[in-house]
Amino acid sequence: MKILVTVKRTIDANTKIRVMSDNSNVDLNNVKMALNPFCEIAVEEAVRMKEKGDASEVLVVSIGDKACQEQIRTALALGADRGIHVETEASIEPLNVAKILAKVVAEEQVSLVILGKQSIDADNNQTGQMLAALTNMPQGTFASEIQIHGDKVQVSREVDSGLQTVELAMPAVITTDLRLNEPRYASLPNIMKAKRKPLVMTTPAELGVDIKQHTQLLKVEAPAERQAGVKVASVAELIEKLKHEAKVI
Amino acid sequence: MATLIIAEHDNQSLKAVNLNLVNAASRIGGEVHLLVAGYGCQVVADSASKITGVGKVLLADSAVYEHQLAENMSQLIVDLAKDYSHLVAPATTMGKNIMPRVAALLDVAQISDVIRVDSDDTFARPIYAGNAIATVKSLDRIKVMTVRGSSFDGAAEQDLSVVIEVVDSVYDAGISNLIAEQVVQSERPELTAANVIVSGGRGMGNGENFSMLDEVADKLGAAVGASRAAVDAGFVPNDMQVGQTGKIVAPDLYIAVGISGAIQHLAGMKDSKVIVAINKDEEAPIFQVADYGLVTDLFVALPDLADKL
């Protein structure tokens, strides 16, 4: 069984972002970049499946400019076998990403695609579901547990009301939630080894995908700042303020 | 121009978030219709038909929609899409699961987590965990979007009811099944609908200590939430998580107890009207967004609070 994992280059999760002064976008100059945390969980899950004997090969794909090869190498160091870089400008819309991935899925004949549920930059939470739609695969989104049973996969999903387990016919698409696993750290020997693992490059045009613009970004602004309020000295004072000043209880 | 809202419900009751969505949809302009798709959910359609501002309710009642599986629901919605300029669902796990699938089938984009409607094609949405707000214009003929309920007031309900039209299309993709469900039962209000929320973080120490929050919540008629740290530590289940990837809330009063205030938690609650922070670490970032801060040991403050309320 072949698994495809997608990885996205995003800002490092611990970085504080700034909005550009002309409000055109977020300023990413000199900002530390990293593997999107949800994608890291996806890579870890696929590698564990291979270690357990459920999967035979873990393929990793990233879409973006040259720099995203760094994230593909990171995934290879974590245990993925082979990389595909689809070269485009740094950021394209989820529907275009899904179209590109659908082509890769068709070419590689994978049984399972594991993606992060969202990237921590655009926070869209769309690509996995869109890929599932375009390939007519079932989807197990926001996964906190995955179990392979023959040609089916059971996915426990974190939903607003609690947990839900769905059984999907493979090939299937799964998107990861935070509690699916705790990703390992890549060891130095594995980082060295990853440099020699195969990584091929392609483009949307070569895959037969026409990149289309569906939305236009008009402006990006900083959110309204909340001002720090006052410190109260005691529980009694707190209750008094909530009752008579804020009038919320 | 007309908007179809995909209703959030559990086959028995219509969730409060639908009222917020009707309000958001009315800002787009045009008629607002509501789709209730489920199984044995006539009663849900009945309450939907009493929301002020809803022109028509569509009811698709079939076993294939019982668990609102994305594979089946997306087909149904795509089938109905020809009559609508906007397809809108709440930014809940239901909406987030289904709507991108709908958008891709229609070959259009989806706009996630809309927090402001500027016009029928221009919307604001948070990016980078709410650290920036993007204003986005849709270039598509059909706008598919999820809307954050907490950013809009709720529409009113009335005695008069509008027409309920039965949709009898039954789509069963046959590639997915629900095999188990663990629904958390609680007497308390739902997090996303509560006026008051009491939340605990890693500082609570363990799951048992959350009962101290329960006592305060009981006095206030509040819902109980948690930070990601508390959920990751296994203190409480995932459905209680407030934050960027959990639930987004904006109650009148949010009491954060033993929560340091990580960016991803703030993203889920910073639109609350009044925020109270109780934490023994004076430097905790939560105090930078709190209207009232109490620097003290929560194990002393909580019983005192429950007692004095």
PDB file of C-alpha atoms in Angstrom, chain B residues 32-129:
ATOM      1  CA  VAL B  32     -32.464  33.257   2.732  1.00  0.00           C
ATOM      2  CA  HIS B  33     -33.386  29.569   2.672  1.00  0.00           C
ATOM      3  CA  LEU B  34     -32.367  26.908   5.152  1.00  0.00           C
ATOM      4  CA  LEU B  35     -31.608  23.278   4.320  1.00  0.00           C
ATOM      5  CA  VAL B  36     -32.320  20.753   7.049  1.00  0.00           C
ATOM      6  CA  ALA B  37     -30.771  17.477   5.910  1.00  0.00           C
ATOM      7  CA  GLY B  38     -30.919  14.562   8.309  1.00  0.00           C
ATOM      8  CA  TYR B  39     -33.074  11.643   9.339  1.00  0.00           C
ATOM      9  CA  GLY B  40     -36.293  11.892  11.340  1.00  0.00           C
ATOM     10  CA  CYS B  41     -35.661  15.616  11.529  1.00  0.00           C
ATOM     11  CA  GLN B  42     -39.083  17.111  10.756  1.00  0.00           C
ATOM     12  CA  VAL B  43     -39.073  18.738  14.194  1.00  0.00           C
ATOM     13  CA  VAL B  44     -35.838  20.540  13.277  1.00  0.00           C
ATOM     14  CA  ALA B  45     -37.403  21.849  10.081  1.00  0.00           C
ATOM     15  CA  ASP B  46     -40.386  23.034  12.104  1.00  0.00           C
ATOM     16  CA  SER B  47     -38.203  25.198  14.329  1.00  0.00           C
ATOM     17  CA  ALA B  48     -36.164  26.396  11.336  1.00  0.00           C
ATOM     18  CA  SER B  49     -39.367  27.623   9.722  1.00  0.00           C
ATOM     19  CA  LYS B  50     -39.896  30.024  12.635  1.00  0.00           C
ATOM     20  CA  ILE B  51     -36.636  31.953  12.280  1.00  0.00           C
ATOM     21  CA  THR B  52     -37.256  35.572  11.290  1.00  0.00           C
ATOM     22  CA  GLY B  53     -35.672  36.260   7.917  1.00  0.00           C
ATOM     23  CA  VAL B  54     -35.911  32.731   6.545  1.00  0.00           C
ATOM     24  CA  GLY B  55     -38.032  32.611   3.392  1.00  0.00           C
ATOM     25  CA  LYS B  56     -38.248  28.857   2.960  1.00  0.00           C
ATOM     26  CA  VAL B  57     -37.023  25.669   4.601  1.00  0.00           C
ATOM     27  CA  LEU B  58     -35.869  22.695   2.536  1.00  0.00           C
ATOM     28  CA  LEU B  59     -36.184  19.342   4.262  1.00  0.00           C
ATOM     29  CA  ALA B  60     -34.194  16.330   3.050  1.00  0.00           C
ATOM     30  CA  ASP B  61     -35.152  13.543   5.412  1.00  0.00           C
ATOM     31  CA  SER B  62     -33.460  10.232   4.682  1.00  0.00           C
ATOM     32  CA  ALA B  63     -31.308   7.646   6.440  1.00  0.00           C
ATOM     33  CA  VAL B  64     -28.425   8.531   4.105  1.00  0.00           C
ATOM     34  CA  TYR B  65     -28.234  12.004   5.669  1.00  0.00           C
ATOM     35  CA  GLU B  66     -28.621  10.872   9.290  1.00  0.00           C
ATOM     36  CA  HIS B  67     -24.968  11.489  10.218  1.00  0.00           C
ATOM     37  CA  GLN B  68     -24.441  14.218   7.622  1.00  0.00           C
ATOM     38  CA  LEU B  69     -21.635  12.306   5.928  1.00  0.00           C
ATOM     39  CA  ALA B  70     -19.776  14.664   3.598  1.00  0.00           C
ATOM     40  CA  GLU B  71     -19.814  12.184   0.708  1.00  0.00           C
ATOM     41  CA  ASN B  72     -23.638  12.133   0.621  1.00  0.00           C
ATOM     42  CA  MET B  73     -24.385  15.675   1.803  1.00  0.00           C
ATOM     43  CA  SER B  74     -22.116  17.285  -0.799  1.00  0.00           C
ATOM     44  CA  GLN B  75     -24.027  15.593  -3.631  1.00  0.00           C
ATOM     45  CA  LEU B  76     -27.333  16.811  -2.233  1.00  0.00           C
ATOM     46  CA  ILE B  77     -26.099  20.387  -1.845  1.00  0.00           C
ATOM     47  CA  VAL B  78     -24.526  20.470  -5.325  1.00  0.00           C
ATOM     48  CA  ASP B  79     -27.860  19.324  -6.690  1.00  0.00           C
ATOM     49  CA  LEU B  80     -29.621  22.250  -4.993  1.00  0.00           C
ATOM     50  CA  ALA B  81     -26.894  24.777  -5.856  1.00  0.00           C
ATOM     51  CA  LYS B  82     -28.320  25.796  -9.228  1.00  0.00           C
ATOM     52  CA  ASP B  83     -30.947  27.937  -7.498  1.00  0.00           C
ATOM     53  CA  TYR B  84     -28.492  29.809  -5.276  1.00  0.00           C
ATOM     54  CA  SER B  85     -25.802  32.462  -5.464  1.00  0.00           C
ATOM     55  CA  HIS B  86     -24.463  31.679  -1.984  1.00  0.00           C
ATOM     56  CA  LEU B  87     -24.097  28.408  -0.081  1.00  0.00           C
ATOM     57  CA  VAL B  88     -23.355  29.000   3.575  1.00  0.00           C
ATOM     58  CA  ALA B  89     -22.651  26.712   6.523  1.00  0.00           C
ATOM     59  CA  PRO B  90     -21.477  27.438  10.050  1.00  0.00           C
ATOM     60  CA  ALA B  91     -17.722  27.114  10.607  1.00  0.00           C
ATOM     61  CA  THR B  92     -18.299  24.060  12.801  1.00  0.00           C
ATOM     62  CA  THR B  93     -16.803  20.624  12.221  1.00  0.00           C
ATOM     63  CA  MET B  94     -19.928  19.862  10.142  1.00  0.00           C
ATOM     64  CA  GLY B  95     -19.509  22.893   7.889  1.00  0.00           C
ATOM     65  CA  LYS B  96     -15.746  22.526   7.614  1.00  0.00           C
ATOM     66  CA  ASN B  97     -16.131  18.892   6.633  1.00  0.00           C
ATOM     67  CA  ILE B  98     -18.789  19.324   3.971  1.00  0.00           C
ATOM     68  CA  MET B  99     -18.419  22.748   2.330  1.00  0.00           C
ATOM     69  CA  PRO B 100     -14.952  22.409   0.736  1.00  0.00           C
ATOM     70  CA  ARG B 101     -16.205  19.202  -0.859  1.00  0.00           C
ATOM     71  CA  VAL B 102     -19.206  21.084  -2.224  1.00  0.00           C
ATOM     72  CA  ALA B 103     -17.002  23.904  -3.520  1.00  0.00           C
ATOM     73  CA  ALA B 104     -14.626  21.550  -5.341  1.00  0.00           C
ATOM     74  CA  LEU B 105     -17.534  19.729  -7.000  1.00  0.00           C
ATOM     75  CA  LEU B 106     -18.791  23.108  -8.227  1.00  0.00           C
ATOM     76  CA  ASP B 107     -15.262  24.150  -9.291  1.00  0.00           C
ATOM     77  CA  VAL B 108     -15.354  27.228  -7.078  1.00  0.00           C
ATOM     78  CA  ALA B 109     -13.365  28.401  -4.067  1.00  0.00           C
ATOM     79  CA  GLN B 110     -14.544  28.195  -0.498  1.00  0.00           C
ATOM     80  CA  ILE B 111     -14.161  31.142   1.835  1.00  0.00           C
ATOM     81  CA  SER B 112     -13.532  29.878   5.352  1.00  0.00           C
ATOM     82  CA  ASP B 113     -14.504  31.398   8.693  1.00  0.00           C
ATOM     83  CA  VAL B 114     -16.209  34.565   7.487  1.00  0.00           C
ATOM     84  CA  ILE B 115     -16.401  37.107  10.319  1.00  0.00           C
ATOM     85  CA  ARG B 116     -17.722  40.108   8.370  1.00  0.00           C
ATOM     86  CA  VAL B 117     -19.902  40.551   5.300  1.00  0.00           C
ATOM     87  CA  ASP B 118     -18.948  43.678   3.341  1.00  0.00           C
ATOM     88  CA  SER B 119     -21.081  42.993   0.261  1.00  0.00           C
ATOM     89  CA  ASP B 120     -22.445  40.049  -1.691  1.00  0.00           C
ATOM     90  CA  ASP B 121     -18.938  39.143  -2.877  1.00  0.00           C
ATOM     91  CA  THR B 122     -16.563  40.621  -0.295  1.00  0.00           C
ATOM     92  CA  PHE B 123     -15.926  39.096   3.099  1.00  0.00           C
ATOM     93  CA  ALA B 124     -13.447  39.346   5.981  1.00  0.00           C
ATOM     94  CA  ARG B 125     -11.820  36.301   7.542  1.00  0.00           C
ATOM     95  CA  PRO B 126      -9.069  35.733  10.083  1.00  0.00           C
ATOM     96  CA  ILE B 127      -5.737  34.270   8.988  1.00  0.00           C
ATOM     97  CA  TYR B 128      -2.637  33.329  11.013  1.00  0.00           C
ATOM     98  CA  ALA B 129      -4.710  32.266  14.023  1.00  0.00           C
TER      99      ALA B 129
END
